[in-house]
Coordinates of C-alpha atoms (C1' of nucleotides) in Angstrom, one line a residue:
Chain A
M4 CA 94.8 84.4 -19.6
V5 CA 94.2 82.4 -16.1
G6 CA 91.2 83.9 -15.7
G7 CA 88.9 82.6 -12.8
E8 CA 91.8 80.7 -11.4
A9 CA 93.7 83.7 -10.6
A10 CA 90.7 85.7 -9.4
T11 CA 90.5 82.9 -6.9
E12 CA 94.0 82.3 -6.1
A13 CA 94.5 85.4 -5.6
G14 CA 95.5 87.1 -2.0
R15 CA 95.3 90.1 -0.1
D16 CA 97.8 93.2 0.5
F17 CA 98.1 97.1 0.0
I18 CA 98.3 97.2 -3.3
R19 CA 94.4 95.4 -3.7
D20 CA 93.5 97.4 -0.7
I21 CA 93.7 100.2 -2.9
I22 CA 92.8 99.3 -6.1
A23 CA 89.8 98.2 -3.7
A24 CA 89.5 101.5 -2.1
D25 CA 90.1 103.7 -5.3
L26 CA 87.4 101.7 -8.0
E27 CA 85.1 101.9 -4.3
S28 CA 85.2 105.9 -3.6
G29 CA 84.6 106.3 -7.4
R30 CA 87.8 107.6 -7.9
H31 CA 88.3 105.5 -11.2
R32 CA 86.0 103.1 -12.7
Q33 CA 88.6 100.7 -14.4
V34 CA 91.7 99.6 -13.2
V35 CA 94.7 100.0 -15.8
T36 CA 98.1 98.8 -14.6
R37 CA 101.0 98.2 -17.1
F38 CA 103.8 96.0 -17.1
P39 CA 107.1 98.3 -18.2
P40 CA 109.8 96.2 -18.9
E41 CA 113.7 97.3 -20.0
P42 CA 114.3 95.2 -23.3
N43 CA 118.3 95.1 -22.4
G44 CA 117.7 91.6 -21.0
Y45 CA 116.1 88.3 -19.9
L46 CA 113.1 88.5 -17.5
H47 CA 113.3 86.4 -14.4
I48 CA 111.1 85.2 -11.6
G49 CA 111.6 89.0 -10.0
H50 CA 110.2 90.0 -12.7
A51 CA 107.2 87.1 -12.3
K52 CA 106.3 88.6 -9.1
A53 CA 105.3 92.2 -11.0
I54 CA 104.3 90.8 -13.8
C55 CA 101.4 88.3 -11.4
L56 CA 100.9 91.4 -9.8
N57 CA 100.1 94.2 -12.8
F58 CA 98.1 91.4 -14.6
G59 CA 96.7 89.5 -12.0
V60 CA 95.0 92.5 -10.9
A61 CA 93.9 93.7 -13.5
Q62 CA 91.9 90.6 -14.2
E63 CA 90.8 90.7 -10.4
F64 CA 89.0 93.7 -10.5
G65 CA 87.8 93.0 -14.6
G66 CA 90.4 95.9 -16.0
R67 CA 93.7 96.0 -17.8
C68 CA 96.9 95.3 -18.2
H69 CA 99.2 96.8 -20.9
L70 CA 102.2 95.2 -22.1
R71 CA 104.4 98.3 -22.6
F72 CA 108.2 98.0 -23.5
D73 CA 110.8 101.3 -21.4
D74 CA 112.8 102.0 -24.4
T75 CA 114.3 104.9 -24.0
N76 CA 117.5 103.9 -24.1
P77 CA 118.6 103.2 -27.6
T78 CA 122.8 101.9 -26.8
R79 CA 120.9 99.1 -24.3
E80 CA 118.0 97.6 -25.8
E81 CA 117.9 95.4 -28.9
Q82 CA 114.8 93.4 -30.6
E83 CA 115.7 89.9 -29.7
Y84 CA 115.2 90.6 -25.9
I85 CA 111.7 92.3 -27.1
D86 CA 110.9 89.0 -28.5
A87 CA 112.1 87.3 -25.6
I88 CA 110.1 89.4 -23.2
E89 CA 106.7 88.4 -24.8
R90 CA 107.2 85.4 -25.5
D91 CA 107.5 85.3 -21.2
V92 CA 105.3 87.3 -20.8
R93 CA 102.8 84.8 -22.8
W94 CA 104.6 81.0 -21.4
L95 CA 103.9 83.0 -18.0
G96 CA 100.0 82.8 -19.0
F97 CA 99.1 86.4 -19.5
D98 CA 97.5 88.3 -22.7
W99 CA 97.9 92.1 -23.5
G100 CA 95.8 91.3 -26.1
P101 CA 95.8 95.0 -28.3
H102 CA 97.4 96.6 -26.1
L103 CA 101.1 96.6 -26.3
Y104 CA 102.8 99.5 -26.5
H105 CA 106.6 101.3 -26.4
A106 CA 107.6 104.1 -24.4
S107 CA 109.3 105.5 -27.8
D108 CA 105.2 105.9 -29.6
Y109 CA 105.3 108.9 -27.1
F110 CA 108.4 110.1 -28.5
E111 CA 107.0 113.3 -30.3
Q112 CA 104.5 113.6 -27.8
L113 CA 107.1 113.6 -25.0
Y114 CA 109.2 115.7 -27.0
D115 CA 106.5 118.1 -27.4
W116 CA 105.9 118.3 -23.3
A117 CA 109.7 119.0 -23.6
E118 CA 109.1 122.1 -25.5
Y119 CA 105.9 123.1 -23.2
L120 CA 108.6 123.0 -20.0
V121 CA 110.8 125.6 -21.6
H122 CA 108.3 127.3 -22.7
V123 CA 106.9 128.2 -19.0
G124 CA 110.5 128.5 -18.2
K125 CA 110.6 125.1 -16.2
A126 CA 113.0 123.1 -18.1
Y127 CA 116.5 124.7 -19.4
V128 CA 119.7 123.4 -21.3
D129 CA 122.6 123.2 -19.9
D130 CA 125.8 122.8 -21.4
Q131 CA 127.8 121.2 -18.2
S132 CA 129.6 118.3 -18.6
Q133 CA 128.7 115.8 -16.9
E134 CA 131.6 115.8 -14.3
E135 CA 130.7 119.7 -14.0
M136 CA 126.9 118.2 -13.8
R137 CA 127.9 115.6 -11.1
A138 CA 130.0 118.0 -9.0
A139 CA 127.4 120.6 -8.8
R140 CA 125.0 118.0 -8.0
G141 CA 126.5 118.2 -4.2
T142 CA 126.3 115.4 -1.7
L143 CA 123.7 113.7 0.1
T144 CA 124.1 116.1 3.0
E145 CA 125.0 119.4 1.0
P146 CA 122.8 121.3 -1.5
G147 CA 123.6 121.4 -5.3
R148 CA 124.6 124.5 -6.8
N149 CA 122.5 126.0 -9.5
S150 CA 124.3 125.0 -12.8
P151 CA 125.3 128.5 -14.6
F152 CA 123.0 128.7 -17.6
R153 CA 119.8 128.0 -16.2
E154 CA 118.6 131.4 -16.5
R155 CA 118.5 130.7 -20.0
S156 CA 116.3 132.7 -21.6
V157 CA 113.0 130.7 -23.3
E158 CA 113.8 131.4 -26.9
E159 CA 117.0 130.6 -26.6
N160 CA 116.3 127.2 -24.7
L161 CA 114.2 126.3 -27.3
D162 CA 116.5 127.2 -30.1
L163 CA 119.4 124.6 -28.4
L164 CA 116.3 122.1 -28.0
R165 CA 115.7 122.3 -31.1
R166 CA 119.2 122.1 -32.5
M167 CA 119.8 119.1 -30.1
R168 CA 117.1 117.0 -31.2
A169 CA 118.3 118.2 -35.0
G170 CA 121.3 116.4 -34.2
E171 CA 124.0 119.2 -34.4
F172 CA 125.6 118.7 -31.3
P173 CA 128.1 115.1 -30.0
N174 CA 126.7 112.8 -27.2
G175 CA 127.3 114.6 -24.1
A176 CA 127.4 117.8 -25.2
R177 CA 124.6 119.1 -23.5
V178 CA 121.4 117.8 -21.6
L179 CA 117.8 119.4 -20.9
R180 CA 116.9 119.3 -17.1
A181 CA 113.8 120.4 -15.7
K182 CA 114.2 123.3 -13.1
I183 CA 113.6 122.6 -9.8
D184 CA 114.7 122.8 -6.8
M185 CA 119.2 122.1 -6.6
A186 CA 118.8 122.1 -2.7
S187 CA 116.4 119.7 -2.5
G188 CA 116.7 117.1 0.5
N189 CA 115.6 114.0 -2.7
I190 CA 118.6 114.3 -5.3
N191 CA 115.6 113.7 -7.9
L192 CA 114.9 116.7 -7.7
R193 CA 118.0 118.6 -8.3
D194 CA 117.1 119.2 -11.6
P195 CA 117.2 116.1 -13.4
V196 CA 118.2 115.7 -16.9
L197 CA 115.2 115.3 -19.0
Y198 CA 116.9 114.6 -22.0
R199 CA 120.2 113.3 -23.3
I200 CA 122.3 112.9 -26.9
L201 CA 122.8 109.9 -28.0
H202 CA 124.0 109.2 -31.8
A203 CA 122.2 105.9 -31.5
E204 CA 119.6 103.8 -33.8
H205 CA 116.6 102.4 -32.1
P206 CA 115.5 99.1 -32.2
R207 CA 112.0 101.0 -33.9
T208 CA 112.2 104.9 -34.4
G209 CA 115.6 103.7 -36.1
A210 CA 117.5 107.1 -36.8
A211 CA 114.7 109.6 -36.7
W212 CA 116.0 110.7 -32.3
R213 CA 119.2 111.9 -31.4
I214 CA 118.2 112.7 -28.0
Y215 CA 115.9 110.2 -26.4
P216 CA 114.2 110.8 -23.4
S217 CA 115.5 109.9 -19.8
Y218 CA 113.2 106.8 -17.9
D219 CA 111.1 110.1 -15.5
F220 CA 110.6 112.2 -18.6
A221 CA 109.4 109.3 -20.3
H222 CA 107.7 106.4 -17.5
G223 CA 104.6 108.8 -15.7
Q224 CA 104.0 110.4 -19.2
S225 CA 103.4 107.3 -20.8
D226 CA 101.7 106.2 -18.2
A227 CA 99.5 109.2 -18.0
I228 CA 98.5 108.8 -22.4
E229 CA 97.6 105.1 -22.0
G230 CA 95.1 106.7 -18.8
I231 CA 97.1 104.2 -16.2
T232 CA 95.1 104.4 -13.2
H233 CA 97.8 102.4 -10.5
S234 CA 101.1 102.5 -11.9
I235 CA 103.3 99.8 -9.7
C236 CA 107.0 99.7 -9.3
T237 CA 109.7 98.5 -6.8
L238 CA 110.8 100.1 -3.8
E239 CA 114.0 101.9 -5.3
F240 CA 112.1 103.9 -7.4
E241 CA 110.3 105.6 -3.8
D242 CA 112.3 108.2 -4.3
H243 CA 111.3 109.4 -8.0
R244 CA 107.5 109.4 -7.2
P245 CA 107.9 113.3 -6.1
L246 CA 108.9 113.7 -9.3
Y247 CA 107.0 111.4 -11.1
D248 CA 104.6 113.6 -9.1
W249 CA 106.1 116.5 -10.6
F250 CA 105.4 116.2 -14.3
I251 CA 101.9 115.2 -13.9
D252 CA 101.1 118.3 -12.2
N253 CA 103.5 120.8 -14.6
L254 CA 102.2 119.3 -18.0
P255 CA 98.8 119.0 -20.0
V256 CA 98.7 115.2 -19.2
P257 CA 95.4 113.4 -20.8
S258 CA 95.2 111.7 -16.8
R259 CA 96.7 111.2 -13.6
P260 CA 98.6 107.8 -12.5
R261 CA 99.9 107.4 -9.5
Q262 CA 102.4 105.1 -8.3
Y263 CA 102.7 102.4 -5.7
E264 CA 105.7 100.4 -5.1
F265 CA 106.0 97.5 -3.6
A266 CA 109.4 95.6 -2.6
R267 CA 110.5 92.7 -5.9
L268 CA 111.2 89.6 -4.9
N269 CA 114.6 88.1 -3.6
L270 CA 115.5 84.3 -3.8
S271 CA 118.0 82.6 -1.6
Y272 CA 121.4 80.8 -3.3
T273 CA 119.6 82.7 -6.5
V274 CA 120.4 86.2 -8.1
L275 CA 118.6 88.4 -9.6
S276 CA 120.1 91.0 -11.5
K277 CA 120.4 91.5 -15.1
R278 CA 124.1 92.9 -14.7
V279 CA 125.2 89.1 -13.0
L280 CA 122.3 87.5 -15.4
T281 CA 123.9 89.2 -18.8
E282 CA 127.8 88.4 -17.1
L283 CA 127.0 84.9 -16.8
V284 CA 125.8 84.5 -20.2
R285 CA 128.3 86.8 -21.7
G286 CA 130.8 85.0 -19.4
G287 CA 130.5 81.3 -20.5
H288 CA 129.6 80.5 -17.0
V289 CA 126.3 78.9 -18.1
G290 CA 124.9 78.0 -21.5
G291 CA 122.7 80.8 -22.4
W292 CA 119.6 82.7 -20.9
D293 CA 117.8 79.3 -21.3
D294 CA 120.2 77.4 -19.1
P295 CA 118.1 75.6 -16.5
R296 CA 120.6 77.1 -14.0
M297 CA 118.9 80.1 -14.9
P298 CA 116.1 81.8 -12.2
T299 CA 114.9 83.4 -15.9
L300 CA 111.5 82.7 -17.2
A301 CA 113.4 80.9 -19.7
G302 CA 115.5 79.1 -18.0
L303 CA 112.7 77.6 -15.7
R304 CA 110.5 76.3 -19.0
R305 CA 113.2 74.6 -20.1
R306 CA 114.2 73.4 -16.7
G307 CA 110.3 71.8 -17.3
V308 CA 109.2 74.4 -14.4
P309 CA 105.7 74.8 -15.4
P310 CA 104.0 78.6 -15.7
A311 CA 101.2 77.5 -12.9
A312 CA 103.6 76.2 -10.6
I313 CA 105.3 79.9 -10.6
R314 CA 102.1 81.5 -10.1
D315 CA 101.3 79.5 -6.9
F316 CA 104.5 80.9 -5.9
I317 CA 104.0 84.3 -6.5
R318 CA 100.9 84.4 -5.1
R319 CA 102.1 82.6 -1.6
V320 CA 105.5 85.3 -1.4
G321 CA 102.6 88.1 -1.2
V322 CA 103.7 91.5 -1.7
A323 CA 104.8 93.8 0.7
K324 CA 107.2 96.8 1.0
A325 CA 109.2 95.0 3.4
N326 CA 113.1 94.3 1.7
S327 CA 113.4 90.3 2.0
V328 CA 115.1 87.0 0.2
V329 CA 112.5 83.9 0.1
D330 CA 113.6 80.8 0.8
V331 CA 114.4 79.2 -3.0
G332 CA 112.7 75.8 -0.9
M333 CA 109.0 77.6 -1.3
L334 CA 109.6 77.9 -5.0
E335 CA 110.2 74.2 -4.9
F336 CA 107.1 73.8 -3.0
S337 CA 104.9 75.1 -5.6
I338 CA 106.5 72.9 -8.5
R339 CA 106.5 69.1 -6.6
E340 CA 102.6 70.2 -5.2
H341 CA 101.7 70.9 -9.5
L342 CA 103.8 68.4 -10.4
N343 CA 102.9 66.1 -8.2
R344 CA 99.4 66.5 -9.7
T345 CA 99.9 66.9 -13.2
A346 CA 102.7 64.5 -14.3
Q347 CA 102.7 60.5 -15.5
R348 CA 104.8 58.7 -13.9
R349 CA 107.4 56.7 -15.8
M350 CA 110.8 54.4 -13.8
A351 CA 114.0 55.0 -14.9
V352 CA 117.2 54.3 -13.8
L353 CA 119.9 57.0 -13.4
R354 CA 123.0 55.7 -12.0
P355 CA 122.2 51.7 -13.5
L356 CA 123.5 48.8 -12.2
K357 CA 123.0 45.0 -12.7
V358 CA 120.6 42.8 -11.1
V359 CA 120.8 39.4 -12.7
I360 CA 117.4 37.4 -11.4
E361 CA 119.4 33.6 -11.2
N362 CA 116.1 31.3 -11.3
Y363 CA 113.5 33.3 -14.1
Q364 CA 112.9 31.5 -17.1
G365 CA 110.6 33.7 -19.0
L366 CA 111.3 35.3 -21.8
G367 CA 110.3 37.9 -19.8
E368 CA 106.6 38.6 -19.6
E369 CA 104.6 42.3 -19.9
L370 CA 103.6 43.7 -16.3
D371 CA 101.0 46.7 -15.8
A372 CA 101.8 49.7 -14.4
I373 CA 99.9 52.7 -13.1
N374 CA 100.4 56.1 -14.6
H375 CA 99.2 58.4 -11.9
P376 CA 98.2 57.2 -8.8
D377 CA 95.7 59.8 -7.9
D378 CA 94.2 60.1 -11.8
P379 CA 92.9 56.8 -12.9
S380 CA 92.2 58.7 -16.3
A381 CA 95.6 58.8 -17.2
G382 CA 95.4 54.9 -17.4
T383 CA 98.2 52.1 -17.7
R384 CA 101.0 51.3 -19.8
R385 CA 102.5 47.8 -20.0
I386 CA 106.1 47.1 -18.7
R387 CA 108.9 44.3 -19.8
F388 CA 110.1 42.2 -17.0
G389 CA 113.0 40.1 -17.8
R390 CA 116.3 37.9 -16.0
E391 CA 118.8 40.7 -16.4
L392 CA 117.4 44.4 -15.1
Y393 CA 119.2 47.4 -13.8
V394 CA 118.2 49.2 -10.6
E395 CA 119.6 52.0 -8.9
R396 CA 122.7 52.2 -7.3
D397 CA 121.9 54.4 -4.5
D398 CA 119.0 51.3 -3.6
F399 CA 122.2 48.8 -3.0
M400 CA 124.2 48.9 -0.4
E401 CA 126.4 45.6 1.3
N402 CA 127.0 46.8 4.6
P403 CA 124.1 48.6 5.3
P404 CA 123.0 50.9 8.3
K405 CA 120.2 50.0 10.6
K406 CA 117.6 52.6 8.6
F407 CA 118.3 51.0 5.1
F408 CA 115.8 49.4 3.7
R409 CA 116.7 48.2 0.5
L410 CA 118.6 45.9 -1.1
S411 CA 122.0 44.7 0.8
P412 CA 122.5 41.1 1.0
G413 CA 120.0 38.0 2.5
K414 CA 117.5 41.0 1.9
E415 CA 114.0 40.6 0.4
V416 CA 112.5 43.8 -1.6
R417 CA 110.2 44.4 -4.1
L418 CA 110.4 45.5 -7.9
R419 CA 107.7 48.0 -8.6
Y420 CA 104.8 46.4 -10.3
A421 CA 106.4 43.0 -10.7
Y422 CA 107.9 41.0 -8.1
F423 CA 110.0 40.2 -5.5
I424 CA 113.6 39.5 -4.9
T425 CA 116.3 39.3 -2.8
C426 CA 119.8 39.3 -3.2
R427 CA 122.1 35.6 -3.3
E428 CA 125.3 37.2 -4.5
V429 CA 127.7 40.5 -5.0
V430 CA 129.6 40.4 -7.6
K431 CA 132.8 42.6 -8.2
D432 CA 135.6 43.6 -10.6
A433 CA 139.3 43.5 -10.3
A434 CA 139.5 47.2 -8.4
G435 CA 136.4 45.6 -5.8
E436 CA 133.9 48.0 -7.4
T437 CA 130.2 46.1 -7.4
I438 CA 129.5 45.7 -10.4
E439 CA 126.6 43.3 -10.5
L440 CA 124.1 42.1 -8.1
R441 CA 122.6 37.9 -8.6
C442 CA 119.5 37.6 -6.7
T443 CA 116.7 35.2 -6.8
Y444 CA 112.6 36.1 -7.0
D445 CA 109.8 34.7 -6.1
P446 CA 107.5 33.7 -8.5
A447 CA 104.1 34.0 -6.2
T448 CA 105.1 37.7 -5.8
K449 CA 104.2 38.3 -9.2
G450 CA 102.3 42.2 -9.4
G451 CA 104.5 43.0 -6.8
N452 CA 101.7 41.2 -3.4
A453 CA 102.8 38.1 -1.6
P454 CA 100.2 35.3 -0.9
D455 CA 101.1 35.0 2.1
R456 CA 100.9 38.5 3.3
R457 CA 104.5 38.8 3.8
K458 CA 106.0 42.5 3.9
V459 CA 109.1 43.8 2.4
Q460 CA 110.6 47.2 3.4
A461 CA 111.5 48.9 0.3
T462 CA 109.7 48.7 -3.2
L463 CA 112.8 50.0 -5.6
H464 CA 112.3 50.9 -9.2
W465 CA 113.5 49.3 -12.1
V466 CA 113.9 49.1 -15.7
S467 CA 114.7 45.4 -17.9
A468 CA 118.7 45.8 -19.5
A469 CA 116.7 43.7 -23.0
D470 CA 114.4 47.3 -23.8
A471 CA 115.7 49.9 -21.6
V472 CA 116.6 52.9 -23.2
P473 CA 119.5 54.7 -22.8
A474 CA 119.6 58.6 -22.1
E475 CA 121.5 61.3 -20.6
V476 CA 120.1 62.7 -16.9
R477 CA 121.1 66.1 -16.3
L478 CA 121.1 67.4 -12.5
F479 CA 120.7 70.6 -11.0
N480 CA 122.1 72.4 -8.2
Q481 CA 122.2 76.0 -7.4
L482 CA 124.1 78.5 -9.4
F483 CA 125.8 80.6 -6.6
M484 CA 127.0 78.9 -2.7
S485 CA 125.7 81.6 -0.4
E486 CA 122.7 82.2 0.9
V487 CA 122.7 85.5 0.0
P488 CA 125.3 85.7 -3.1
N489 CA 127.6 88.9 -3.4
A490 CA 126.8 90.1 -6.5
G491 CA 129.8 92.1 -6.6
N492 CA 132.1 89.5 -6.6
F493 CA 129.4 86.9 -8.1
T494 CA 132.6 85.0 -9.5
A495 CA 134.3 83.5 -6.8
D496 CA 130.6 82.0 -5.1
L497 CA 129.8 79.9 -8.0
D498 CA 129.4 75.9 -7.7
P499 CA 131.2 74.7 -9.6
N500 CA 129.2 71.2 -9.7
S501 CA 125.9 73.0 -10.6
L502 CA 125.6 70.7 -13.4
E503 CA 125.8 66.8 -12.6
V504 CA 126.1 64.8 -15.7
L505 CA 124.7 61.3 -15.7
P506 CA 125.1 59.7 -19.4
G507 CA 124.4 56.5 -18.9
A508 CA 120.9 57.0 -17.1
M509 CA 118.1 53.5 -18.7
V510 CA 114.6 54.5 -18.9
E511 CA 111.5 53.1 -19.8
P512 CA 111.2 52.6 -23.5
S513 CA 107.4 54.6 -23.2
L514 CA 110.0 57.5 -22.2
A515 CA 111.4 57.1 -26.0
G516 CA 107.8 58.2 -27.8
T517 CA 108.0 61.3 -29.6
N518 CA 105.4 62.6 -28.0
A519 CA 106.7 62.5 -24.6
V520 CA 107.2 66.3 -24.1
D521 CA 105.4 67.1 -20.9
A522 CA 106.8 66.6 -17.2
V523 CA 107.2 63.4 -15.6
Q524 CA 108.1 61.8 -12.7
F525 CA 110.8 59.2 -12.3
E526 CA 109.2 57.2 -9.7
R527 CA 110.9 57.9 -6.6
Q528 CA 113.6 60.1 -7.7
G529 CA 111.9 63.4 -8.9
Y530 CA 110.1 65.2 -11.9
F531 CA 111.8 65.7 -14.6
Y532 CA 111.5 67.1 -18.4
R533 CA 112.9 66.2 -21.9
D534 CA 116.0 68.6 -23.0
P535 CA 115.6 70.7 -26.6
D536 CA 119.3 68.8 -27.3
S537 CA 117.4 65.7 -27.2
A538 CA 117.6 64.6 -30.7
P539 CA 116.3 60.9 -32.3
G540 CA 118.2 58.1 -30.9
K541 CA 119.5 60.7 -28.0
L542 CA 117.6 61.0 -25.2
V543 CA 118.0 64.0 -22.7
F544 CA 116.1 64.5 -19.6
N545 CA 116.5 67.2 -16.9
R546 CA 116.0 67.0 -13.3
T547 CA 113.0 69.9 -12.1
V548 CA 113.4 69.0 -8.8
G549 CA 113.7 66.2 -6.9
L550 CA 111.8 64.8 -4.3
R551 CA 111.0 64.6 -1.1
D552 CA 114.1 63.1 0.1
T553 CA 113.6 61.6 3.6
W554 CA 116.0 59.2 4.1
A555 CA 118.7 61.7 2.9
K556 CA 118.0 63.7 6.0
V557 CA 118.1 60.5 8.0
Q558 CA 121.5 59.3 6.3
A559 CA 123.4 62.6 6.6
A560 CA 121.9 62.5 10.7
L561 CA 123.8 59.3 11.0
Chain B
rU18 C1' 125.4 115.7 9.8
rG19 C1' 120.5 115.3 4.0
rG20 C1' 115.2 112.9 2.0
rG21 C1' 113.1 108.7 0.7
rG22 C1' 111.3 103.7 2.4
rG23 C1' 111.3 98.9 6.4
rA24 C1' 111.3 95.9 11.1
rU25 C1' 105.6 90.6 13.5
rA26 C1' 107.9 82.8 14.3
rG27 C1' 114.4 80.0 11.0
rU28 C1' 111.7 81.9 6.2
rU29 C1' 107.4 84.4 2.9
rC30 C1' 102.6 86.9 4.5
rA31 C1' 98.5 88.6 7.9
rA32 C1' 96.2 90.5 12.0
rC33 C1' 93.3 97.4 10.0
rG34 C1' 92.6 99.6 19.1
rG35 C1' 89.6 93.7 20.9
rU36 C1' 91.5 85.7 21.4
rA37 C1' 98.7 87.5 17.4
rG38 C1' 97.7 83.7 12.1
rA39 C1' 98.5 81.0 7.6
rA40 C1' 101.8 78.7 3.9
rC41 C1' 106.9 76.8 3.6
rA42 C1' 111.0 75.3 6.3
rG43 C1' 112.2 72.0 11.3
rC44 C1' 110.7 68.1 14.4
rG45 C1' 107.0 63.4 16.1
rG46 C1' 103.9 60.1 14.3
rA47 C1' 99.8 57.6 10.9
rC48 C1' 99.4 55.1 5.9
rU49 C1' 102.2 53.8 1.6
rC50 C1' 103.8 48.8 -3.9
rU51 C1' 107.3 55.6 -4.9
rG52 C1' 111.5 56.7 2.3
rA53 C1' 106.6 60.0 -2.5
rC54 C1' 102.0 61.5 -1.7
rU55 C1' 97.9 62.6 2.3
rC56 C1' 96.9 63.0 7.0
rC57 C1' 97.6 63.8 11.9
rG58 C1' 100.2 66.4 16.3
rU59 C1' 104.0 69.4 17.6
rU60 C1' 108.3 73.1 18.4
rA61 C1' 107.9 78.7 17.1
rA62 C1' 107.1 85.7 16.7
rU63 C1' 105.4 91.4 17.3
rC64 C1' 113.3 96.2 17.2
rU65 C1' 114.1 98.3 21.9
rA66 C1' 112.5 101.6 26.1
rG67 C1' 108.7 104.7 28.1
rG68 C1' 103.4 106.8 27.8
rU69 C1' 97.6 106.9 26.0
rU70 C1' 93.8 103.7 26.7
rC71 C1' 89.9 98.7 30.2
rG72 C1' 92.7 96.9 26.7
rA73 C1' 98.4 98.4 22.1
rA74 C1' 101.6 95.0 16.7
rU75 C1' 98.8 98.7 16.0
rC76 C1' 98.2 105.0 18.5
rC77 C1' 102.0 108.7 20.5
rU78 C1' 107.4 110.1 22.0
rA79 C1' 112.5 108.7 22.0
rG80 C1' 116.1 105.4 20.3
rU81 C1' 118.2 101.0 17.3
rC82 C1' 119.1 98.3 13.4
rC83 C1' 117.9 97.4 7.7
rC84 C1' 117.3 99.0 2.9
rC85 C1' 117.1 103.0 -1.2
rC86 C1' 118.9 107.7 -3.5
rA87 C1' 124.1 111.8 -5.1
rG88 C1' 123.8 107.7 -14.2
rC89 C1' 123.4 112.4 -19.8
rC90 C1' 120.7 104.0 -16.1
rA91 C1' 116.2 101.8 -15.4

RNA sequence: UGGGGGAUAGUUCAACGGUAGAACAGCGGACUCUGACUCCGUUAAUCUAGGUUCGAAUCCUAGUCCCCCAGCCA
């Protein structure tokens, strides 16, 4: 658990207000919440909001939060997803202790309650086809019509229900329906389906069941069985609440949970739809559920986003009932904020340009570099200088605009932790491409300061050619080009340049160490994280997020 | 023309009849061996129209706009 940290981090919102009031009034002695994913896909950052909310309030108010799989539809659910969900919730920083449950744990009890409703005349078996049911349901503005099977006897209903359970009928032949009100303005109350016939293997119950409960019939009662006090869900379930309450009122359930709804998270330039994410994976548009461009927790993890940054982001976003789209920049802010404090600094040249220091005669002395400017306990490391170096191609311009502070012909800059150098000559290939810079250094500026106190406008990162280690660096842009992508036709909106691979990067030797698995800042560029595609002799780094880039803004304005 | 929700700076969230505030973004500046970080300053909002009240984002009335619901999905 993140414990006290989360408690102090917590904001205030209408959900927490309700819980605080319920505790104060004595309605509940302890708050019990649950995070109820359906195991039909990977968790994404939208789920992180629900997870942080449910586990968060439980922590803050001294209660508990259950992890419960809503596994009522075996035609869509898989064990792979169950495992991934548990892994991702833990990674996010939450612990359900012994409280791991499944809706399928309650199948027998739910079935008993179905028979109970039949006994009291509040449920019936309907033989109508799916099409007939749809036609009889009415529309948004017209009431529905009662099913011709609505007034069957209790005995006949019971017999049919039991034979449904026994597997006597094919898929779709009959359903069990609640007898509520076919004329209700709320369509969820027009005799909703409680059980459908599904001859399908269930990941947990195997072939034990031929009928499976609907979400509506399973969710609230599962909450009641577990003693959930506050059943927190998203807005689209708001008009299911009367039905939720109908089951609680009409069944001998052991407790009285109440449902509250909040607005789900939306992020700009991002799609948080399991359907679309699944198609992205199955259609090969991304490398998998953990592709660093994916908004899944697995993708964010691989990208190098720390879970604490996600929690901080969720806290900043808040909880309310208004639909909204959060600027993805806010997520990036939380990531930078966290990584700036925690990531050690290193030097890496993404697009190398060779520099020869013509007057350097040394053999390559070692210099001290600071691992973290704000954290002395992170210590220092030794980096080797040399006659041949690499600097960033973007740090040189032959004909620079006025505001360009970096290297250009005749200009002096500082090489971080090393010396001042001045560009003397530009070497080009036959095509006119700059391939090398001939520079001179000032031996008196060793360590990076001039005895005469003269200043330079820029400090450049660099690596020495002699001991630089080659690496592949992967840069990511948003997967979608539109600020609010159209989930209906998302392929047209995919950015073909969302992945940029730089195969020829050169990094500090310290980055090749086997223990270099933590997030790291490549100075002046961004935060990077070792990708699992790395292998002995093959380093791969993902850019988690770039540093704020004021120069890019100035440049864009030129 | 049914039912359920929602509208506050560009964005997200506060303010619960009593000075409309924060964060992110933006803009300007300071600092800087990261054009980073940090710090300082600053632009910027109550959907509309009436009403109640000494006083309304908040209460009332009438509108407007947006979202969700017609799966044997969740």
